[in-house]
Amino acid sequence: MILVVKSGGEAALAEWRAHFAEFAPGLDCRWWDDPSLDPAAVDYALVWDPEPGRLARLPRLRAIFGSGAGVDAIAADPDLPRHLPLVRCVPPEATQRMGEFVCWAVLSLARDARRMARAQAGSAWDYFEAPFAAAERTVGIMGLGAMGLRSAAMLRGLGIPVIGWSRTQKDVPGVETFAGEGERDAFLARAEVLVCLLPATPQTQGLIAAPLLDRLPRGAGLVQVGRGVQQVLPDILAALDAGQLSGAVLDVFEPEPLPPDSPAWTHPRVTVTPHVGSLPSRRERARYVAGCIARLERGETPPNLYSPERGY
Ligand code: GLV
C-alpha cells in the first residue's frame, strides 16, 4: 500500500516515514513529487494544500487525509475527487492543544500579556493591575466541534464562565448554548471574550468584521483561531483603536505568513501567533491516520469526515 504525502515539505518525509513505520508497518510512505512514483499505484494521500487537479490524477486513490483539522485548502480544489472520503485530522492531542492555546490566549488578555511583553522589550518596570479577572468575564465560543468543546471544558476548569454558539443546537453540560443565525446576536451580546473556532466555509468568510464586532459588549477581547479568511483585519484593528475591542490574540491570517508590513505585527493590543493554535506532532497525526487507514481497510467509516453539504 502506498501513501503519498504533501505536508511539511519534502524535508519532513523522513519523519513521516519513521512514524508510519511505527504505526502502519507495510505502508510505503512517499513524497508527493517523487519522480519515481507511479500515480496509478497510490492508495492514500496525506496533504495540506495539494495543487488543484493533482489528486484527481491518482486513479487508485481510496481516501484523502487532511494533515490539519480544517481541510478548506483541499476542498477548494475544483477537481477534488468528491466520491472519496476526505478525512479531517483531529487526533485527541489536537483538541487538547487547542484547549491549552485558548486558555492561554484568554488568560493573556486577562493579564494584558501584550503590555508586559512590550514593557519587557523596553526594560520598563510597568506595574499595572490586570485589566480583568478571567473568572469574571464570560467567554463565548463560536464553533462547538471537538476543539470548541474541549476548549469550553478547559476554560470551565479554570473557573471561567463559558457560553457557546454553533450552526445547529448542541447540548453542552455547564455551557449555555445558542444556535443558528437567529440566536447569534443574543450570544454576541454576552461574549466578553469571543473565541472563533469556526471552520472556513462560504458562510464564515469575512464574518469577523465590524457588524459582528459591534454586537459584542464594549471592550471585549477576541481570540481568532479559525481561519484568516473569516476576518477583516482592518475592522479588527479599527475596533481595537476605538475601544470596542480591548485586545486580540490572532493566530490565523490571510495570507499566511502574515506580510512583514502588516499593522497587526506592531499593534499594541494585538498578539500575533503564527497559526500554531493546535499543532499536533507528526507522530500524533501519523498514529491517527494509520488508525483511520486500518478502519478503511476493514470496511469501516473513519471519523471526522468532511461533508460537502456542510462545507467542513
Ligand atoms: C490548522 O489550522 C488545522 O486545520 O489543523
CSV table of C-alpha atoms and ligand atoms in Angstrom, one decimal:
chain,number,residue,atom,x,y,z
A,1,MET,CA,0.0,0.0,0.0
A,2,ILE,CA,1.3,3.5,-0.9
A,3,LEU,CA,0.6,6.7,1.0
A,4,VAL,CA,1.7,9.8,-0.8
A,5,VAL,CA,2.5,12.8,1.5
A,6,LYS,CA,2.5,16.6,0.9
A,7,SER,CA,2.7,18.2,4.3
A,8,GLY,CA,5.6,20.0,6.0
A,9,GLY,CA,7.7,20.0,2.8
A,10,GLU,CA,9.9,17.2,1.5
A,11,ALA,CA,12.3,17.6,4.4
A,12,ALA,CA,9.6,16.2,6.6
A,13,LEU,CA,9.3,13.0,4.7
A,14,ALA,CA,11.9,11.1,6.7
A,15,GLU,CA,10.0,11.9,9.9
A,16,TRP,CA,6.6,10.9,8.4
A,17,ARG,CA,8.2,7.6,7.2
A,18,ALA,CA,9.6,6.8,10.6
A,19,HIS,CA,6.2,7.4,12.3
A,20,PHE,CA,4.3,5.4,9.8
A,21,ALA,CA,6.8,2.6,10.1
A,22,GLU,CA,5.8,2.5,13.7
A,23,PHE,CA,2.0,2.7,13.3
A,24,ALA,CA,1.4,1.2,9.9
A,25,PRO,CA,4.2,-1.1,9.0
A,26,GLY,CA,3.9,-2.2,5.4
A,27,LEU,CA,2.6,1.2,4.3
A,28,ASP,CA,5.0,2.7,1.8
A,29,CYS,CA,5.2,6.4,2.5
A,30,ARG,CA,6.3,8.5,-0.5
A,31,TRP,CA,6.8,12.2,-1.3
A,32,TRP,CA,4.2,13.9,-3.4
A,33,ASP,CA,6.6,15.0,-6.1
A,34,ASP,CA,8.7,11.8,-6.1
A,35,PRO,CA,9.5,11.4,-9.8
A,36,SER,CA,9.8,7.6,-9.4
A,37,LEU,CA,6.3,7.3,-8.1
A,38,ASP,CA,3.6,5.6,-10.3
A,39,PRO,CA,0.4,7.7,-9.8
A,40,ALA,CA,-1.6,4.6,-10.6
A,41,ALA,CA,-0.1,2.8,-7.5
A,42,VAL,CA,-1.1,5.3,-4.9
A,43,ASP,CA,-3.8,4.2,-2.4
A,44,TYR,CA,-3.9,7.1,0.1
A,45,ALA,CA,-2.9,10.7,0.2
A,46,LEU,CA,-2.0,12.9,3.2
A,47,VAL,CA,-2.0,16.5,2.2
A,48,TRP,CA,-2.3,20.1,3.5
A,49,ASP,CA,-2.6,22.2,0.3
A,50,PRO,CA,-2.3,20.0,-2.8
A,51,GLU,CA,-2.1,21.7,-6.2
A,52,PRO,CA,-5.6,21.8,-7.7
A,53,GLY,CA,-6.2,18.8,-10.1
A,54,ARG,CA,-3.4,16.7,-8.7
A,55,LEU,CA,-5.5,14.4,-6.5
A,56,ALA,CA,-7.8,13.7,-9.5
A,57,ARG,CA,-4.8,12.2,-11.3
A,58,LEU,CA,-4.4,9.4,-8.8
A,59,PRO,CA,-6.7,6.8,-10.3
A,60,ARG,CA,-6.5,4.2,-7.5
A,61,LEU,CA,-6.8,6.6,-4.6
A,62,ARG,CA,-9.1,5.3,-1.9
A,63,ALA,CA,-9.2,8.2,0.7
A,64,ILE,CA,-7.7,11.6,1.2
A,65,PHE,CA,-6.4,12.6,4.6
A,66,GLY,CA,-6.0,16.3,5.5
A,67,SER,CA,-3.0,16.9,7.6
A,68,GLY,CA,-4.9,19.6,9.6
A,69,ALA,CA,-8.3,19.7,11.2
A,70,GLY,CA,-9.5,22.2,8.6
A,71,VAL,CA,-9.4,20.8,5.0
A,72,ASP,CA,-10.6,24.0,3.3
A,73,ALA,CA,-7.3,24.2,1.2
A,74,ILE,CA,-8.1,20.7,-0.1
A,75,ALA,CA,-11.8,21.1,-0.6
A,76,ALA,CA,-11.1,24.3,-2.7
A,77,ASP,CA,-9.8,22.1,-5.5
A,78,PRO,CA,-12.4,22.2,-8.2
A,79,ASP,CA,-11.3,18.8,-9.4
A,80,LEU,CA,-11.3,17.2,-6.0
A,81,PRO,CA,-12.5,13.5,-6.4
A,82,ARG,CA,-15.6,14.1,-4.3
A,83,HIS,CA,-16.6,10.5,-4.2
A,84,LEU,CA,-13.6,9.7,-2.0
A,85,PRO,CA,-13.7,10.1,1.8
A,86,LEU,CA,-11.8,13.3,2.9
A,87,VAL,CA,-10.8,12.8,6.5
A,88,ARG,CA,-10.0,15.8,8.7
A,89,CYS,CA,-7.1,15.3,11.1
A,90,VAL,CA,-8.5,15.6,14.6
A,91,PRO,CA,-6.4,13.3,16.8
A,92,PRO,CA,-7.2,13.7,20.5
A,93,GLU,CA,-4.0,15.6,21.1
A,94,ALA,CA,-5.2,18.3,18.6
A,95,THR,CA,-8.2,19.2,20.7
A,96,GLN,CA,-6.1,19.2,23.9
A,97,ARG,CA,-3.6,21.5,22.3
A,98,MET,CA,-6.3,23.8,21.1
A,99,GLY,CA,-7.8,23.9,24.5
A,100,GLU,CA,-4.5,24.9,26.0
A,101,PHE,CA,-4.0,27.6,23.4
A,102,VAL,CA,-7.4,29.1,24.0
A,103,CYS,CA,-6.9,29.1,27.8
A,104,TRP,CA,-3.5,30.7,27.3
A,105,ALA,CA,-5.0,33.3,25.0
A,106,VAL,CA,-7.9,34.2,27.3
A,107,LEU,CA,-5.5,34.5,30.3
A,108,SER,CA,-3.1,36.6,28.2
A,109,LEU,CA,-5.9,39.0,27.5
A,110,ALA,CA,-7.0,39.0,31.2
A,111,ARG,CA,-3.4,39.8,32.3
A,112,ASP,CA,-2.6,42.0,29.3
A,113,ALA,CA,0.4,39.9,28.5
A,114,ARG,CA,1.0,42.0,25.4
A,115,ARG,CA,1.6,45.1,27.5
A,116,MET,CA,4.0,43.1,29.7
A,117,ALA,CA,5.9,41.9,26.6
A,118,ARG,CA,6.2,45.5,25.3
A,119,ALA,CA,7.4,46.7,28.7
A,120,GLN,CA,10.0,44.0,28.9
A,121,ALA,CA,11.2,44.7,25.4
A,122,GLY,CA,11.9,48.3,26.7
A,123,SER,CA,13.3,47.1,30.1
A,124,ALA,CA,10.5,49.0,31.7
A,125,TRP,CA,9.0,48.0,35.1
A,126,ASP,CA,5.4,48.7,34.1
A,127,TYR,CA,3.5,47.9,37.2
A,128,PHE,CA,-0.2,47.6,36.5
A,129,GLU,CA,-3.4,45.9,37.6
A,130,ALA,CA,-4.7,43.1,35.4
A,131,PRO,CA,-7.4,44.6,33.2
A,132,PHE,CA,-9.9,41.9,34.3
A,133,ALA,CA,-10.2,38.7,36.3
A,134,ALA,CA,-10.7,35.9,33.9
A,135,ALA,CA,-13.3,34.3,36.1
A,136,GLU,CA,-15.4,37.5,36.0
A,137,ARG,CA,-15.8,37.6,32.2
A,138,THR,CA,-17.9,35.3,30.0
A,139,VAL,CA,-16.0,33.6,27.2
A,140,GLY,CA,-18.2,33.0,24.1
A,141,ILE,CA,-17.0,30.2,21.9
A,142,MET,CA,-18.2,30.2,18.3
A,143,GLY,CA,-18.0,26.7,16.9
A,144,LEU,CA,-18.7,23.8,19.2
A,145,GLY,CA,-16.9,21.0,17.3
A,146,ALA,CA,-14.3,18.8,19.1
A,147,MET,CA,-12.0,21.8,19.6
A,148,GLY,CA,-14.7,24.1,20.8
A,149,LEU,CA,-16.0,21.5,23.3
A,150,ARG,CA,-12.5,20.8,24.7
A,151,SER,CA,-11.7,24.5,25.0
A,152,ALA,CA,-15.0,25.0,26.8
A,153,ALA,CA,-14.3,22.3,29.3
A,154,MET,CA,-10.8,23.5,30.0
A,155,LEU,CA,-11.9,27.1,30.4
A,156,ARG,CA,-14.5,26.0,32.8
A,157,GLY,CA,-11.9,24.0,34.7
A,158,LEU,CA,-10.2,27.4,35.3
A,159,GLY,CA,-13.4,28.8,36.7
A,160,ILE,CA,-14.2,30.8,33.6
A,161,PRO,CA,-17.9,31.1,32.6
A,162,VAL,CA,-18.5,29.9,29.0
A,163,ILE,CA,-21.3,30.2,26.5
A,164,GLY,CA,-21.3,28.7,23.1
A,165,TRP,CA,-22.7,29.3,19.6
A,166,SER,CA,-23.0,26.8,16.8
A,167,ARG,CA,-24.8,26.3,13.5
A,168,THR,CA,-27.0,23.7,14.9
A,169,GLN,CA,-28.2,23.2,18.5
A,170,LYS,CA,-25.8,21.5,20.8
A,171,ASP,CA,-26.2,20.5,24.4
A,172,VAL,CA,-23.0,21.0,26.4
A,173,PRO,CA,-23.1,20.4,30.1
A,174,GLY,CA,-22.4,23.6,32.0
A,175,VAL,CA,-22.4,25.8,28.9
A,176,GLU,CA,-25.3,27.9,27.8
A,177,THR,CA,-25.6,27.4,24.1
A,178,PHE,CA,-27.1,29.4,21.3
A,179,ALA,CA,-27.7,28.2,17.7
A,180,GLY,CA,-28.2,29.5,14.2
A,181,GLU,CA,-28.5,33.0,12.8
A,182,GLY,CA,-31.5,33.8,15.0
A,183,GLU,CA,-29.6,33.4,18.2
A,184,ARG,CA,-26.3,34.9,17.2
A,185,ASP,CA,-26.8,38.4,18.3
A,186,ALA,CA,-28.0,37.3,21.7
A,187,PHE,CA,-24.9,35.2,22.0
A,188,LEU,CA,-22.6,38.0,20.9
A,189,ALA,CA,-24.1,40.5,23.3
A,190,ARG,CA,-22.9,38.2,26.1
A,191,ALA,CA,-19.5,37.3,24.8
A,192,GLU,CA,-17.0,39.4,26.7
A,193,VAL,CA,-14.2,37.4,25.2
A,194,LEU,CA,-15.1,36.0,21.8
A,195,VAL,CA,-13.3,32.9,20.7
A,196,CYS,CA,-13.7,31.9,17.0
A,197,LEU,CA,-13.3,28.2,16.3
A,198,LEU,CA,-15.4,28.1,13.2
A,199,PRO,CA,-14.3,26.3,10.0
A,200,ALA,CA,-13.8,28.2,6.8
A,201,THR,CA,-17.0,28.0,4.8
A,202,PRO,CA,-18.7,30.4,2.5
A,203,GLN,CA,-20.9,31.3,5.5
A,204,THR,CA,-18.0,32.2,7.7
A,205,GLN,CA,-16.0,34.2,5.2
A,206,GLY,CA,-15.5,37.7,6.3
A,207,LEU,CA,-17.6,37.1,9.4
A,208,ILE,CA,-15.2,38.7,12.0
A,209,ALA,CA,-15.8,42.2,10.8
A,210,ALA,CA,-17.4,45.5,12.0
A,211,PRO,CA,-21.0,44.3,12.0
A,212,LEU,CA,-20.2,41.4,14.3
A,213,LEU,CA,-17.7,43.2,16.4
A,214,ASP,CA,-20.2,46.0,17.1
A,215,ARG,CA,-22.5,43.4,18.7
A,216,LEU,CA,-20.0,42.4,21.4
A,217,PRO,CA,-20.0,44.1,24.8
A,218,ARG,CA,-17.8,47.2,24.7
A,219,GLY,CA,-14.2,46.4,25.5
A,220,ALA,CA,-14.5,42.7,24.6
A,221,GLY,CA,-11.5,40.5,23.8
A,222,LEU,CA,-11.0,38.5,20.7
A,223,VAL,CA,-9.3,35.2,20.2
A,224,GLN,CA,-9.2,34.1,16.5
A,225,VAL,CA,-8.2,30.5,15.9
A,226,GLY,CA,-10.5,29.8,13.0
A,227,ARG,CA,-9.2,30.8,9.5
A,228,GLY,CA,-7.8,34.0,8.2
A,229,VAL,CA,-10.4,34.4,5.5
A,230,GLN,CA,-13.0,34.8,8.3
A,231,GLN,CA,-11.7,38.1,9.4
A,232,VAL,CA,-11.5,41.6,8.1
A,233,LEU,CA,-8.2,42.7,9.7
A,234,PRO,CA,-8.7,46.5,9.3
A,235,ASP,CA,-12.1,46.2,11.0
A,236,ILE,CA,-10.5,44.4,14.0
A,237,LEU,CA,-7.7,47.0,14.3
A,238,ALA,CA,-10.3,49.8,14.0
A,239,ALA,CA,-12.4,48.2,16.8
A,240,LEU,CA,-9.3,48.0,18.9
A,241,ASP,CA,-8.4,51.6,18.3
A,242,ALA,CA,-12.0,52.7,19.1
A,243,GLY,CA,-12.1,50.7,22.3
A,244,GLN,CA,-14.8,48.4,21.1
A,245,LEU,CA,-12.2,45.6,21.5
A,246,SER,CA,-9.7,45.7,24.3
A,247,GLY,CA,-7.3,43.2,22.9
A,248,ALA,CA,-6.9,40.4,20.4
A,249,VAL,CA,-4.9,37.2,20.0
A,250,LEU,CA,-4.8,36.4,16.3
A,251,ASP,CA,-3.4,33.0,15.2
A,252,VAL,CA,-4.7,32.9,11.6
A,253,PHE,CA,-4.3,35.3,8.7
A,254,GLU,CA,-5.0,35.7,5.1
A,255,PRO,CA,-2.5,35.4,3.5
A,256,GLU,CA,-0.1,33.4,5.7
A,257,PRO,CA,2.7,34.1,6.5
A,258,LEU,CA,1.4,37.5,7.6
A,259,PRO,CA,3.3,40.0,5.5
A,260,PRO,CA,6.0,41.9,7.4
A,261,ASP,CA,4.3,45.3,6.7
A,262,SER,CA,1.0,44.2,8.3
A,263,PRO,CA,0.0,46.7,11.0
A,264,ALA,CA,-1.1,43.7,13.1
A,265,TRP,CA,2.6,43.0,14.0
A,266,THR,CA,3.1,46.2,15.8
A,267,HIS,CA,-0.4,47.0,17.1
A,268,PRO,CA,-0.1,47.4,20.9
A,269,ARG,CA,-3.2,45.4,21.6
A,270,VAL,CA,-2.6,42.5,19.2
A,271,THR,CA,-0.8,39.4,19.9
A,272,VAL,CA,0.2,37.7,16.7
A,273,THR,CA,0.9,33.9,16.7
A,274,PRO,CA,1.9,32.0,13.5
A,275,HIS,CA,-1.0,29.6,13.1
A,276,VAL,CA,0.1,27.3,15.9
A,277,GLY,CA,-3.1,27.1,18.0
A,278,SER,CA,-3.4,23.4,17.5
A,279,LEU,CA,-0.4,21.8,16.0
A,280,PRO,CA,-0.3,18.1,16.8
A,281,SER,CA,3.0,16.5,16.2
A,282,ARG,CA,3.7,14.4,13.1
A,283,ARG,CA,3.8,11.3,15.3
A,284,GLU,CA,0.3,12.1,16.7
A,285,ARG,CA,-1.0,12.7,13.2
A,286,ALA,CA,0.6,9.6,11.8
A,287,ARG,CA,-0.9,7.5,14.6
A,288,TYR,CA,-4.3,9.0,13.8
A,289,VAL,CA,-4.1,8.5,10.0
A,290,ALA,CA,-2.8,4.9,10.5
A,291,GLY,CA,-5.8,4.2,12.7
A,292,CYS,CA,-8.1,5.6,10.0
A,293,ILE,CA,-6.5,3.6,7.3
A,294,ALA,CA,-6.9,0.4,9.4
A,295,ARG,CA,-10.6,1.2,9.7
A,296,LEU,CA,-11.0,1.8,6.0
A,297,GLU,CA,-9.2,-1.4,5.2
A,298,ARG,CA,-11.7,-3.2,7.5
A,299,GLY,CA,-14.5,-1.6,5.5
A,300,GLU,CA,-15.4,0.8,8.4
A,301,THR,CA,-16.1,4.5,8.1
A,302,PRO,CA,-13.3,6.7,9.6
A,303,PRO,CA,-14.2,9.6,12.0
A,304,ASN,CA,-14.2,13.3,11.1
A,305,LEU,CA,-15.3,13.0,7.5
A,306,TYR,CA,-15.6,16.2,5.5
A,307,SER,CA,-19.1,16.9,4.3
A,308,PRO,CA,-19.5,18.9,1.1
A,309,GLU,CA,-23.1,19.8,2.2
A,310,ARG,CA,-21.9,21.3,5.4
A,311,GLY,CA,-18.7,22.7,3.9
A,312,TYR,CA,-16.4,21.3,6.6
B,1,GLV,C1,-4.9,24.1,11.4
B,1,GLV,O1,-5.4,25.2,11.2
B,1,GLV,C2,-5.7,22.9,11.1
B,1,GLV,O2,-6.7,22.9,10.4
B,1,GLV,O3,-5.3,21.8,11.7
